[in-house]
Coordinates of C-alpha atoms in Angstrom, one line a residue:
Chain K
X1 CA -11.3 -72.0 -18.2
X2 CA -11.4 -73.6 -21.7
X3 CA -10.2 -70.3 -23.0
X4 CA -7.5 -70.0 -21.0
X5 CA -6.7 -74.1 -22.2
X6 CA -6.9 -73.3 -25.5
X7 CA -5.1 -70.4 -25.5
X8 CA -2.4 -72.3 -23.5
X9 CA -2.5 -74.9 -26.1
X10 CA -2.3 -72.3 -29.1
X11 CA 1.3 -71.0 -27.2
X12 CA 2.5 -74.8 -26.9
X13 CA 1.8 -74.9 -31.1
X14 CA 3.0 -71.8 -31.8
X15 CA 6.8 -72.8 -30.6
X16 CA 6.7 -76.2 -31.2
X17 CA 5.7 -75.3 -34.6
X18 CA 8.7 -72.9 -35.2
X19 CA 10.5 -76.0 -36.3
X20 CA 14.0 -77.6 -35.4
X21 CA 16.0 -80.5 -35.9
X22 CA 19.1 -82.4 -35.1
X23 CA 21.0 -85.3 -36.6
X24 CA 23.5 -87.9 -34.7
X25 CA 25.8 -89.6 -37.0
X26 CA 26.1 -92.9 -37.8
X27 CA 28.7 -94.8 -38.9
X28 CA 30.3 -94.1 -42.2
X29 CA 33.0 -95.0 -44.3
X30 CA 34.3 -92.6 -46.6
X31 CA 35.8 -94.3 -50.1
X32 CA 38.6 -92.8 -52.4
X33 CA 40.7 -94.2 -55.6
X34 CA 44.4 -93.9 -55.7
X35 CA 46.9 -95.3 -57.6
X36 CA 50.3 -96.3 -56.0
X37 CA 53.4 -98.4 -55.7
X38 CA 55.2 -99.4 -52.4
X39 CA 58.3 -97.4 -51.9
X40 CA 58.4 -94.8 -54.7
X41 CA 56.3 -92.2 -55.4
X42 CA 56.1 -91.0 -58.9
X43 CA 54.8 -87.4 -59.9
X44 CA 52.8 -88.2 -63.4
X45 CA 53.6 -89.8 -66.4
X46 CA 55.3 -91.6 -67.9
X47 CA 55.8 -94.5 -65.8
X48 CA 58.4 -97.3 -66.7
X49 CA 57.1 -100.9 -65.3
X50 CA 58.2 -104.6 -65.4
X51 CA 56.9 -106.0 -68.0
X52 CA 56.8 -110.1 -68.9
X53 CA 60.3 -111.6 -69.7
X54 CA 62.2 -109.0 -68.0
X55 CA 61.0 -106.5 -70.5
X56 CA 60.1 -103.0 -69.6
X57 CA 56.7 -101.0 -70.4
X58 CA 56.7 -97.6 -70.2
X59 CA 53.3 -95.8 -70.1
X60 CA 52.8 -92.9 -71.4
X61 CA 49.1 -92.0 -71.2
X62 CA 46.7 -94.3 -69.3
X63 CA 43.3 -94.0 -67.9
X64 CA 40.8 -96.7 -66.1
X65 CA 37.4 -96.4 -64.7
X66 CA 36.0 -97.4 -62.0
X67 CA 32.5 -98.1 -61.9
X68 CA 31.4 -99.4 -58.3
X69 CA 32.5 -100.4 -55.4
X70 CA 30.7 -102.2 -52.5
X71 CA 31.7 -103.6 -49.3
X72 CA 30.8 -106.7 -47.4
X73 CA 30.5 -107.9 -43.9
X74 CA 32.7 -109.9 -42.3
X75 CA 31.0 -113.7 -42.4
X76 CA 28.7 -114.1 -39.4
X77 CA 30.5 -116.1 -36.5
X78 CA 29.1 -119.5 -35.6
X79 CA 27.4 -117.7 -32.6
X80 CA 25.5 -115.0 -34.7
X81 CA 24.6 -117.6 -37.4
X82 CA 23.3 -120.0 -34.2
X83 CA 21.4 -116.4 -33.5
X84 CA 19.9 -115.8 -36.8
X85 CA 19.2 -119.3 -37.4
X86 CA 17.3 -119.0 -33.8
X87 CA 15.8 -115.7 -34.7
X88 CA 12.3 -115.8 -36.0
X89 CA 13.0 -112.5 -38.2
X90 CA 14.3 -112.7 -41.6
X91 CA 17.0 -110.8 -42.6
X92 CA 17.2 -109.9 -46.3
X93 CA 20.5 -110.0 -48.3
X94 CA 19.6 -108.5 -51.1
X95 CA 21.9 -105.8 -52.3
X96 CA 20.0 -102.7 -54.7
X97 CA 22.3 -100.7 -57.3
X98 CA 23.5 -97.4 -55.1
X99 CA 22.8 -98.9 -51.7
X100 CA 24.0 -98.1 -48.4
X101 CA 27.0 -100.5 -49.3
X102 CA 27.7 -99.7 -52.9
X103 CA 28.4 -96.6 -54.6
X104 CA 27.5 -96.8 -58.6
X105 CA 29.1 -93.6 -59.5
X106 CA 32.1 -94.1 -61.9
X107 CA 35.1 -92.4 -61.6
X108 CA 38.3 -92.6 -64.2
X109 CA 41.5 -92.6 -62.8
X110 CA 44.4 -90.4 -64.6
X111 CA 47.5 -92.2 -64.2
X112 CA 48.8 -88.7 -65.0
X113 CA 48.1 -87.8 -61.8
X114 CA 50.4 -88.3 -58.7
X115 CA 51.0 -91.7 -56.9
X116 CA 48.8 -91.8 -53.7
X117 CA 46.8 -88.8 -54.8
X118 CA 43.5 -89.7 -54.0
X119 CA 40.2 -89.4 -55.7
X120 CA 37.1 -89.3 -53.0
X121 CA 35.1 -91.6 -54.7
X122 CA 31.9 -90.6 -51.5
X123 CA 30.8 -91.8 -48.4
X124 CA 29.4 -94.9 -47.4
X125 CA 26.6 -95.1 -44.7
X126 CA 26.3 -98.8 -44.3
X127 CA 24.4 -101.1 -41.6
X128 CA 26.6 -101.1 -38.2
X129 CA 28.7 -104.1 -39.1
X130 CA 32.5 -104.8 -39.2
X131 CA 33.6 -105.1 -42.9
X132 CA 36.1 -107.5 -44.3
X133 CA 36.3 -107.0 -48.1
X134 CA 35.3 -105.2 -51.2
X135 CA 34.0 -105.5 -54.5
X136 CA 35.6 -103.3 -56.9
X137 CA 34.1 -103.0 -60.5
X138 CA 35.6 -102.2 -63.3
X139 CA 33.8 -101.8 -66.4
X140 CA 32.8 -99.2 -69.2
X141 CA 33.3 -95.9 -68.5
X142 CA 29.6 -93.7 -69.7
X143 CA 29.5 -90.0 -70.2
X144 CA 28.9 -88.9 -66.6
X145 CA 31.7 -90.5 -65.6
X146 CA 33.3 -88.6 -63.0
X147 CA 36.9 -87.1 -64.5
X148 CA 36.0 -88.7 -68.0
X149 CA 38.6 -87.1 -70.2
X150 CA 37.3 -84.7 -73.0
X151 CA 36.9 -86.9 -76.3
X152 CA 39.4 -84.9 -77.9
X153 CA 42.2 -86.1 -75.7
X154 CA 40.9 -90.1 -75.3
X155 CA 38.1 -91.4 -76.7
X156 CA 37.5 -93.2 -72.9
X157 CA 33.7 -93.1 -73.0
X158 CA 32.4 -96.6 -73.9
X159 CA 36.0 -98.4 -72.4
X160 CA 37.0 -99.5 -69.7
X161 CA 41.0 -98.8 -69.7
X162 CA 42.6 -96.5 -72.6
X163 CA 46.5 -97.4 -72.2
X164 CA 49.3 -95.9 -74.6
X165 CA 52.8 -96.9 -74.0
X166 CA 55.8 -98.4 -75.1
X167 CA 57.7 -102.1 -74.6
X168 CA 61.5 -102.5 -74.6
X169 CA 62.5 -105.6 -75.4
X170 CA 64.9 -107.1 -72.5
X171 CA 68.6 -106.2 -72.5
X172 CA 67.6 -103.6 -75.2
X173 CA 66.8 -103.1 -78.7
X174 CA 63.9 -100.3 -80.1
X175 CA 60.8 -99.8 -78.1
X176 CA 57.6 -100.9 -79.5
X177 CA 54.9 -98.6 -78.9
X178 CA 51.5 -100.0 -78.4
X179 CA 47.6 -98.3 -77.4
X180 CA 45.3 -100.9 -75.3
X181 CA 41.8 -99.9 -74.7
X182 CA 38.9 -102.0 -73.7
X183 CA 35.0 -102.4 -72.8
X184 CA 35.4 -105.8 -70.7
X185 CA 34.1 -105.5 -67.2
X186 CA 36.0 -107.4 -64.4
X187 CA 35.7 -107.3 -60.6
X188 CA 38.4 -107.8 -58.0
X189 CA 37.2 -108.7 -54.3
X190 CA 39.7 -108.2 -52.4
X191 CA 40.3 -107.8 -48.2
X192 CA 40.5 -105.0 -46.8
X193 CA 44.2 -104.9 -45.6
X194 CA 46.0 -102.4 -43.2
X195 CA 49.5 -100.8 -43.8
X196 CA 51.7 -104.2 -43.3
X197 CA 49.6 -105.7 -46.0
X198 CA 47.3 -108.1 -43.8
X199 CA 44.1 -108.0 -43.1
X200 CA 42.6 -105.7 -41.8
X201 CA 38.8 -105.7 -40.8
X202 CA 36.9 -102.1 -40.4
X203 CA 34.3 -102.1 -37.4
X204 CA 31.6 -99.6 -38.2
X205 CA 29.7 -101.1 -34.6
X206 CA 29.2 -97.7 -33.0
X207 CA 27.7 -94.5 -33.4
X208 CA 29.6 -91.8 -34.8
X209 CA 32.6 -94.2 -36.2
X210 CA 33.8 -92.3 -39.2
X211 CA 36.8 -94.0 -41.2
X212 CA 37.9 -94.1 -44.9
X213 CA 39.5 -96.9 -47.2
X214 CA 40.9 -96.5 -50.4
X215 CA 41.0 -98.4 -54.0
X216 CA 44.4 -98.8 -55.3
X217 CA 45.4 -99.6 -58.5
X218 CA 49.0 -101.4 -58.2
X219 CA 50.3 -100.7 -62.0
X220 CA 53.4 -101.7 -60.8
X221 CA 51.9 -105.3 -61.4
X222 CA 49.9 -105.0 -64.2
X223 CA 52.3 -106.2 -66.9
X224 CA 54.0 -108.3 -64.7
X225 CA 52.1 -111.4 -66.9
X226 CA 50.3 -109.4 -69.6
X227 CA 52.3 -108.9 -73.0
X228 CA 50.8 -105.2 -74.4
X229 CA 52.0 -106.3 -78.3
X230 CA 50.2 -110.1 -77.7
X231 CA 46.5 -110.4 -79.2
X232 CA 43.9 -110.1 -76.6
X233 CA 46.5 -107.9 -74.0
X234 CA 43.7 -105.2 -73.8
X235 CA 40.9 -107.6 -71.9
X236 CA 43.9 -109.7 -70.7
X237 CA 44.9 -106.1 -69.2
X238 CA 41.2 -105.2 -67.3
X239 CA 41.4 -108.7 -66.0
X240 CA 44.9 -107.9 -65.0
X241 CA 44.0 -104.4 -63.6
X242 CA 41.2 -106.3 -61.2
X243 CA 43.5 -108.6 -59.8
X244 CA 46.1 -106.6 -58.5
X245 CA 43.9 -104.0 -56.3
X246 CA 43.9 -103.4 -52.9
X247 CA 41.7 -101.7 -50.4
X248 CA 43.9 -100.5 -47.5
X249 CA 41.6 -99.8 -44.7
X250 CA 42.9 -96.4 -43.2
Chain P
X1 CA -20.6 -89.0 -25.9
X2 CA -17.6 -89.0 -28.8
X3 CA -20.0 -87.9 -31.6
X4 CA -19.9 -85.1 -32.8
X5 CA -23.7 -84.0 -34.5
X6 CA -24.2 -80.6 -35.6
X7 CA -26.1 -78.1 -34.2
X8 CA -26.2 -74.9 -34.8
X9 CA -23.7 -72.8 -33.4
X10 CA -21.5 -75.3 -31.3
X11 CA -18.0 -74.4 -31.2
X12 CA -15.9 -77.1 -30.1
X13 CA -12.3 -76.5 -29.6
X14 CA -10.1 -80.0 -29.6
X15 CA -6.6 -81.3 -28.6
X16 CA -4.8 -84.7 -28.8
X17 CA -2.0 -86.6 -28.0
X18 CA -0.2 -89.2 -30.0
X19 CA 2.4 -92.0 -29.8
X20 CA 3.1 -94.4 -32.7
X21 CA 5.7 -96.2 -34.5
X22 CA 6.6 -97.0 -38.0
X23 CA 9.2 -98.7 -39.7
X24 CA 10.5 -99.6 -43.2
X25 CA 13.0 -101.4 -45.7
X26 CA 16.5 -103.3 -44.7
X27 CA 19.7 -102.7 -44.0
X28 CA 20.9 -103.2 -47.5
X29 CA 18.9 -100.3 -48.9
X30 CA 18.8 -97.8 -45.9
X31 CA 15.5 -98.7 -43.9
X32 CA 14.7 -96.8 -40.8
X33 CA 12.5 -97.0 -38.0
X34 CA 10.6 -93.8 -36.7
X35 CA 9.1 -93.0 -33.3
X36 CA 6.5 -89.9 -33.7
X37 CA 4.4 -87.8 -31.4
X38 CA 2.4 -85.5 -32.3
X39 CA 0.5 -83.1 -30.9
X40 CA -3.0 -81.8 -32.9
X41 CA -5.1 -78.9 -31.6
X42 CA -8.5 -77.8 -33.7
X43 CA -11.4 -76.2 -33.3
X44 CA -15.3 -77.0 -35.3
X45 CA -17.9 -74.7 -35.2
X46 CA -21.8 -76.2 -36.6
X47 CA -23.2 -73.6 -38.7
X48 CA -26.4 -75.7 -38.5
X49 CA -27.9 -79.0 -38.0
X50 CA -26.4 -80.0 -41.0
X51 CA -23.2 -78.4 -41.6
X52 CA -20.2 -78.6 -39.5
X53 CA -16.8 -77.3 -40.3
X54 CA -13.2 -78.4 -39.0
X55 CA -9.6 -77.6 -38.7
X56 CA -6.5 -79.8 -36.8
X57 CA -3.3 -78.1 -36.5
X58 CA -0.7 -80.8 -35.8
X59 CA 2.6 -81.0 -34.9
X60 CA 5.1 -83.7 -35.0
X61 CA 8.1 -84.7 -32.7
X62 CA 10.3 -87.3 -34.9
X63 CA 13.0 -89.5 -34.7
X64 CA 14.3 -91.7 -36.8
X65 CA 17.0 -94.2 -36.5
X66 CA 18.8 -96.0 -39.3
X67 CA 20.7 -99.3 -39.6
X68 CA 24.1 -97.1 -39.7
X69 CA 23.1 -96.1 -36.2
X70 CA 22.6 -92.4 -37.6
X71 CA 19.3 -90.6 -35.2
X72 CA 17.9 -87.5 -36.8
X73 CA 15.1 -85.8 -34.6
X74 CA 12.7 -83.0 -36.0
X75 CA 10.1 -80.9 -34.6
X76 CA 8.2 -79.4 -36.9
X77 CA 4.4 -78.6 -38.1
X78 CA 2.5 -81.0 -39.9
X79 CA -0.1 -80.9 -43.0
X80 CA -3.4 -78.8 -41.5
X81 CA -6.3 -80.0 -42.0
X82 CA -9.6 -78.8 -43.1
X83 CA -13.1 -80.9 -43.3
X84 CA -16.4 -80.3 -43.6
X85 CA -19.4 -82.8 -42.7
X86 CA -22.8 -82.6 -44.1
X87 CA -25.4 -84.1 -42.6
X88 CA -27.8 -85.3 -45.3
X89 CA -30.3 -87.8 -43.8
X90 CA -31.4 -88.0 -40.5
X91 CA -34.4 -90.0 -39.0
X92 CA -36.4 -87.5 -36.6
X93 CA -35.4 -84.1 -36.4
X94 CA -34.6 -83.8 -32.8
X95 CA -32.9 -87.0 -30.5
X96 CA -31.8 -88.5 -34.5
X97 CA -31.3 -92.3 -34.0
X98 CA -29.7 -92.5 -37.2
X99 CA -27.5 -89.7 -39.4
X100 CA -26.0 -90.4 -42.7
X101 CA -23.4 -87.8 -43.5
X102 CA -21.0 -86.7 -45.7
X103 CA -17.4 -85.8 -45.1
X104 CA -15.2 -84.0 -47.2
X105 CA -12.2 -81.3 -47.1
X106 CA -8.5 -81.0 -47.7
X107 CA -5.0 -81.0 -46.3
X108 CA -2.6 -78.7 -47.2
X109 CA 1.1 -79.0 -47.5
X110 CA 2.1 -76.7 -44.3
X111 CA 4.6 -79.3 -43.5
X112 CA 7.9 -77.0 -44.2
X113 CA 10.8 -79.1 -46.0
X114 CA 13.1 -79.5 -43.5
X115 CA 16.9 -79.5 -44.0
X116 CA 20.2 -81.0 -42.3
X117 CA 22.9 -79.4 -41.1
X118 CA 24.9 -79.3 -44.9
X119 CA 21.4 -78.2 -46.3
X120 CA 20.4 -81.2 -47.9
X121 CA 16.8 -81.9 -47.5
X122 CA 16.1 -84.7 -45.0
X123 CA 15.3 -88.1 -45.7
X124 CA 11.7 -88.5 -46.6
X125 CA 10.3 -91.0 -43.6
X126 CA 11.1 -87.6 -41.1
X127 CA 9.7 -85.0 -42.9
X128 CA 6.6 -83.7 -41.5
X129 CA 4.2 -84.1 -44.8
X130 CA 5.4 -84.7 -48.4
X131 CA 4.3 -81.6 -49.3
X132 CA 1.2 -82.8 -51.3
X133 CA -2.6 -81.2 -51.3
X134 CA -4.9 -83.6 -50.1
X135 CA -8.4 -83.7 -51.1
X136 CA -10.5 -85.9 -48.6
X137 CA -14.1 -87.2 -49.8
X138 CA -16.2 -89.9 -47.8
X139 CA -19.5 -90.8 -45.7
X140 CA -20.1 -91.7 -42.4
X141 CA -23.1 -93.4 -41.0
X142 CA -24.2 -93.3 -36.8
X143 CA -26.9 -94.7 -35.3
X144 CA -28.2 -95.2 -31.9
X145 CA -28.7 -99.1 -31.9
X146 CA -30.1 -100.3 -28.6
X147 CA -30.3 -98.9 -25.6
X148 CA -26.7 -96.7 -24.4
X149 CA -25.3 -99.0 -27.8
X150 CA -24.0 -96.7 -30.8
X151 CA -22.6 -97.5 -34.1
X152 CA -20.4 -95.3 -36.1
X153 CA -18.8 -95.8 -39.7
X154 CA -17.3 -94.6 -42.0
X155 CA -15.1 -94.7 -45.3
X156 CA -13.0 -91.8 -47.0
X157 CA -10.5 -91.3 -49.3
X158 CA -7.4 -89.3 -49.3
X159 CA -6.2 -88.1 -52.9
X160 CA -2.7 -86.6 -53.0
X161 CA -1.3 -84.4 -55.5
X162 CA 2.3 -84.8 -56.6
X163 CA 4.4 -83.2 -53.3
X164 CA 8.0 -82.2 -53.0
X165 CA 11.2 -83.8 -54.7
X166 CA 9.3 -85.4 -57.0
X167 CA 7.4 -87.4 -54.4
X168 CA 4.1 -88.3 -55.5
X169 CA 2.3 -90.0 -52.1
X170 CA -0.4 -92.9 -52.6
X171 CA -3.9 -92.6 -52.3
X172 CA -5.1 -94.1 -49.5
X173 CA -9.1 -95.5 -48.6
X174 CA -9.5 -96.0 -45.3
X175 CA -12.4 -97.0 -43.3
X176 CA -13.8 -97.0 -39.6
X177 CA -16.5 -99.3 -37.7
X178 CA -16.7 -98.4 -34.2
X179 CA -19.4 -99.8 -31.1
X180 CA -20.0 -97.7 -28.2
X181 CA -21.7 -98.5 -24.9
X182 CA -22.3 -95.5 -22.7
X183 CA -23.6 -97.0 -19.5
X184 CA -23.3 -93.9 -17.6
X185 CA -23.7 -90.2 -18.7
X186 CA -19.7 -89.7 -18.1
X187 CA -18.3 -93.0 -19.1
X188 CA -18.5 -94.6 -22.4
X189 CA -16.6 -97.5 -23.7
X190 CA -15.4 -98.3 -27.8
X191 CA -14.4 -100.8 -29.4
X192 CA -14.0 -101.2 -33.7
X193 CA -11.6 -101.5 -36.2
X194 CA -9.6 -98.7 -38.0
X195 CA -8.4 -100.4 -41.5
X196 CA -6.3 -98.2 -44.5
X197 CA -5.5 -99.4 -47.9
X198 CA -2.7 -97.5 -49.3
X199 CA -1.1 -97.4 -53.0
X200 CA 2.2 -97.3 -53.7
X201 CA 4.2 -94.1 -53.3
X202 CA 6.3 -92.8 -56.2
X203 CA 9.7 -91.2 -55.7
X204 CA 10.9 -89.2 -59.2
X205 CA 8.7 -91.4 -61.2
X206 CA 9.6 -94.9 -59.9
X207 CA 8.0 -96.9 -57.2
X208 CA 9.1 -96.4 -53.8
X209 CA 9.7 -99.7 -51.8
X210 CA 7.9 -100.5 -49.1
X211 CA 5.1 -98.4 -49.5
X212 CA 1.8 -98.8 -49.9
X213 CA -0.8 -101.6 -48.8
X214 CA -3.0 -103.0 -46.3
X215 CA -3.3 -102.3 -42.6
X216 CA -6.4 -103.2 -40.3
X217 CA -6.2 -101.9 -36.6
X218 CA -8.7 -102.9 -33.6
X219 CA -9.5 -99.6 -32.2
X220 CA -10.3 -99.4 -28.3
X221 CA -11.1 -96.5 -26.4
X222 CA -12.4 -95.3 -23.1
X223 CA -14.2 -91.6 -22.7
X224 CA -14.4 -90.1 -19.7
X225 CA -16.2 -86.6 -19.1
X226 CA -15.2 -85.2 -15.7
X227 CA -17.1 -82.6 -16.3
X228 CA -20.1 -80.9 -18.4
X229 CA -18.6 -79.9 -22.0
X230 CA -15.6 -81.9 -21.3
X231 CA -14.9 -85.4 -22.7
X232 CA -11.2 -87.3 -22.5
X233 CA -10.5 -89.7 -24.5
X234 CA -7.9 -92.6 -24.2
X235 CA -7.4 -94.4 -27.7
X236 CA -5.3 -97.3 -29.1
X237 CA -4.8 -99.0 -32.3
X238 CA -3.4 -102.1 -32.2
X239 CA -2.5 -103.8 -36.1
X240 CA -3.9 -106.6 -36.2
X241 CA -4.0 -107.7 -40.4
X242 CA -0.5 -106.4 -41.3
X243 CA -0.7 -106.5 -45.3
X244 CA 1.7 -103.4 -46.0
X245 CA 3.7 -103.8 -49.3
X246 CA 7.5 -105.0 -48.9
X247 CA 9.7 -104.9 -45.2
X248 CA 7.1 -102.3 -43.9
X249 CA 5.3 -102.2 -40.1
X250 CA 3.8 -100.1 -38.1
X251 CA 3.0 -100.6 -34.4
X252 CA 0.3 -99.2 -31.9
X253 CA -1.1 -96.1 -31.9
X254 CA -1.6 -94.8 -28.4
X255 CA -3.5 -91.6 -28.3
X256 CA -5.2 -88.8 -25.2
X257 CA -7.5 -86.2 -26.3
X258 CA -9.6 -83.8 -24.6
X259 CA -13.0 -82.1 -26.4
X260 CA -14.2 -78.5 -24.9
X261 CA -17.8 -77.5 -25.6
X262 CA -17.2 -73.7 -25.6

């Protein structure tokens, strides 16, 4: 009889042993870097903006990195704070570098490249939660920065932004060219917001909710108060840069 | 009833059940929570009085859920394990009151790496073993105290080589102090404590969080032998000193096993 058990047993092991798994997703929310302005849709370079006192800039090469972005919950209603404030259980809030809510991977954005052509900067797998804004960093760009042009074309490695364009004066005269580039690191947090421009909160409350968002860099707006030929316009630029995004929830 | 002494030529063959819980970190940096049975089966055969030999086969049924509501289950085999006791003092040579032995062996990384469906390895809390040898040392002490009262104890250590994916788990001590009362040939009763004191585990050469620590569980059990050669065994161990490093818990241990004399 104990035989027969054991060799019962040995069978159960045998397959159970053969080994398997299976995964059900979570939520996630998949992240990607675009540069765009509303209602045209340039295919590269160069790129004639507004520029202060109704001058225009023209841009010729430009490149700016992007070194994190991390997303935050919606502030807790007065019911789930009277819940956590009731709850016996802490709940940390500290955030780590490269957490479920932040990816640290840099990636440099080409203006060369088409408007709305996005970069996937990865894939978020966050804490159920409905989120209502991001952080988006921009700072330095390092070597393993992802689409960090070769040094012979841009020295970008070490700067946050490398600009080269061009400013004509208003109602004409010769264009002064000018090259911004600059280490500063600046962050913009900024709603998420849907197509008409308001906000737009994205509820990752259920299993298997999958949806993306996007950085975009408005350079339509960037010069709208920074003078490229005026000491100090490559930091004023960055700080610029960070002010204008969006993160349209998709 | 429970203890296993050497003699020579005893050939046990062993099986058990297990339920248990575990969980670790926050939200913020991708804690999880993971429900595990397993299911061991072994055998030990006594060469002599003194020298006993062992081996557990286990396999574990996982499931781990994360704060992003993700579930990932695996079956899979666990790290096999192979002891040895040595019985190195005893009081009288036959009906010993008191043995003093010691325990030694090793686990081996049989716990294959498992993979999701992309072919990225799975996170670590699921796998089946961090794919580390083990090399367990320790002692253990019974006695026969007063009448159908026993006393078992012991302390070991288990000392992990570096594993998979740069995983290097901690070495762990961990110690057992158990009564028994036997009032009747087929019933015995046990109560003790079950305590482990963990290091820190090391992921590609930096600490991993929440690892590592102090636990300390009080250990009941009931054994019931319905029949000659046979013992059951119903465990439990409930944490009572909670000392783990970090967001880190673990919750009761339930356990069924069955012993066959053969």
């Amino acid at each position: 009889m104990a035989r027969t058990f054991g060799a019962r047993w040995g069978w159960v092991l045998l397959v159970a042993a053969s080994g398997c798994n299976s995964e059900d997703p979570g939520v996630s929310l998949d992240m990607g870097l675009a540069h765009q302005q509303p209602g045209t849709s340039l295919g590269g370079l160069p790129r004639a903006l507004a520029g202060p006192n109704d001058s225009v800039v023209t841009l010729t090469r430009a490149w700016v990195n992007v070194g994190a972005v991390e997303i935050f919950a919606c502030p807790p209603t007065a019911f789930r704070r009277t819940l956590r404030f009731l709850s016996p259980i802490g709940v940390a809030e500290a955030h780590t570098p490269g957490s479920p809510t932040k990816i640290g991977v840099p990636h440099v954005d080409d203006l060369a490249r088409p408007d709305g052509e996005m970069i996937d900067l990865g894939t978020l797998k966050p804490p159920a939660d409905t989120y209502c804004q991001a952080k988006v960093s921009l700072d330095a760009a390092d070597d393993d920065a992802v689409g960090l042009p070769a040094p012979s074309v841009v020295p970008m490695s070490g700067n946050t932004i490398w600009i080269e364009g061009s400013v004509t004066p208003a109602g004409g005269g010769p264009a002064l060219d000018f090259t911004l580039s600059s280490a500063v690191e600046f962050d913009g947090q900024v709603p998420f917001v849907g197509a008409s421009g308001s906000a737009s909160p994205i509820a990752l409350t259920s299993a298997e909710t999958a949806r993306s968002a996007r950085v975009v860099l408005r350079y339509d707006r960037w010069f709208a108060t920074v003078d490229p030929l005026a000491a100090g316009a490559a930091d004023a630029l960055v700080s610029a840069i960070a002010q204008t995004l969006e993160v349209h929830a998709e | 009833m429970g203890y296993e002494q050497p003699f020579g030529g005893r050939f046990r063959m062993f099986s058990e059940g297990q339920y248990r819980t575990e969980s670790s970190g926050t939200p913020q940096d991708g804690g999880s929570s993971v429900e595990e049975w397993s299911l061991s089966f072994g055998g030990s055969y006594s060469l002599s009085r003194a020298i006993a030999l062992s081996v557990t086969v286990p396999v574990l049924f996982r499931t781990m859920n994360q704060f992003d509501l993700s579930t990932t289950h695996a079956t899979n085999l666990g790290d096999v394990e192979a002891a040895a006791k040595f019985v190195i003092w005893r009081d009288r040579e036959f009906s010993s009151r008191h043995l003093v032995s010691l325990l030694g062996g090793i686990r081996f990384p049989t716990a294959p790496l498992q993979y999701d469906s992309q072919g990225q390895p799975l996170n670590t809390d699921i796998q089946a073993g961090p794919g580390s040898w083990w090399g367990i040392f320790g002692a253990s002490y019974y006695g026969r105290l007063v009448g159908a009262l026993s006393l078992y104890a012991s302390v070991m250590a288990y000392v992990p080589t570096e594993g998979r994916q740069g995983l290097k788990p901690g070495a762990s001590g961990r110690g057992t102090l158990w009564l028994q009362l036997q009032p009747w040939s087929w019933l015995s009763v046990r109560a003790g404590s079950d305590a482990r004191l963990e290091g820190v585990w090391h992921e590609n050469g930096a600490v991993s969080p929440d690892t590592g620590g102090f636990i300390a569980f009080f250990s009941p059990a009931i054994l019931i032998s319905p029949a000659t050669d046979w013992v059951v065994q119903l465990a439990a161990k409930i944490p009572v000193v909670n000392h783990l490093t970090g967001v880190h818990t673990e919750g009761t241990y339930a356990s069924i096993s069955l012993v066959v004399d053969l």
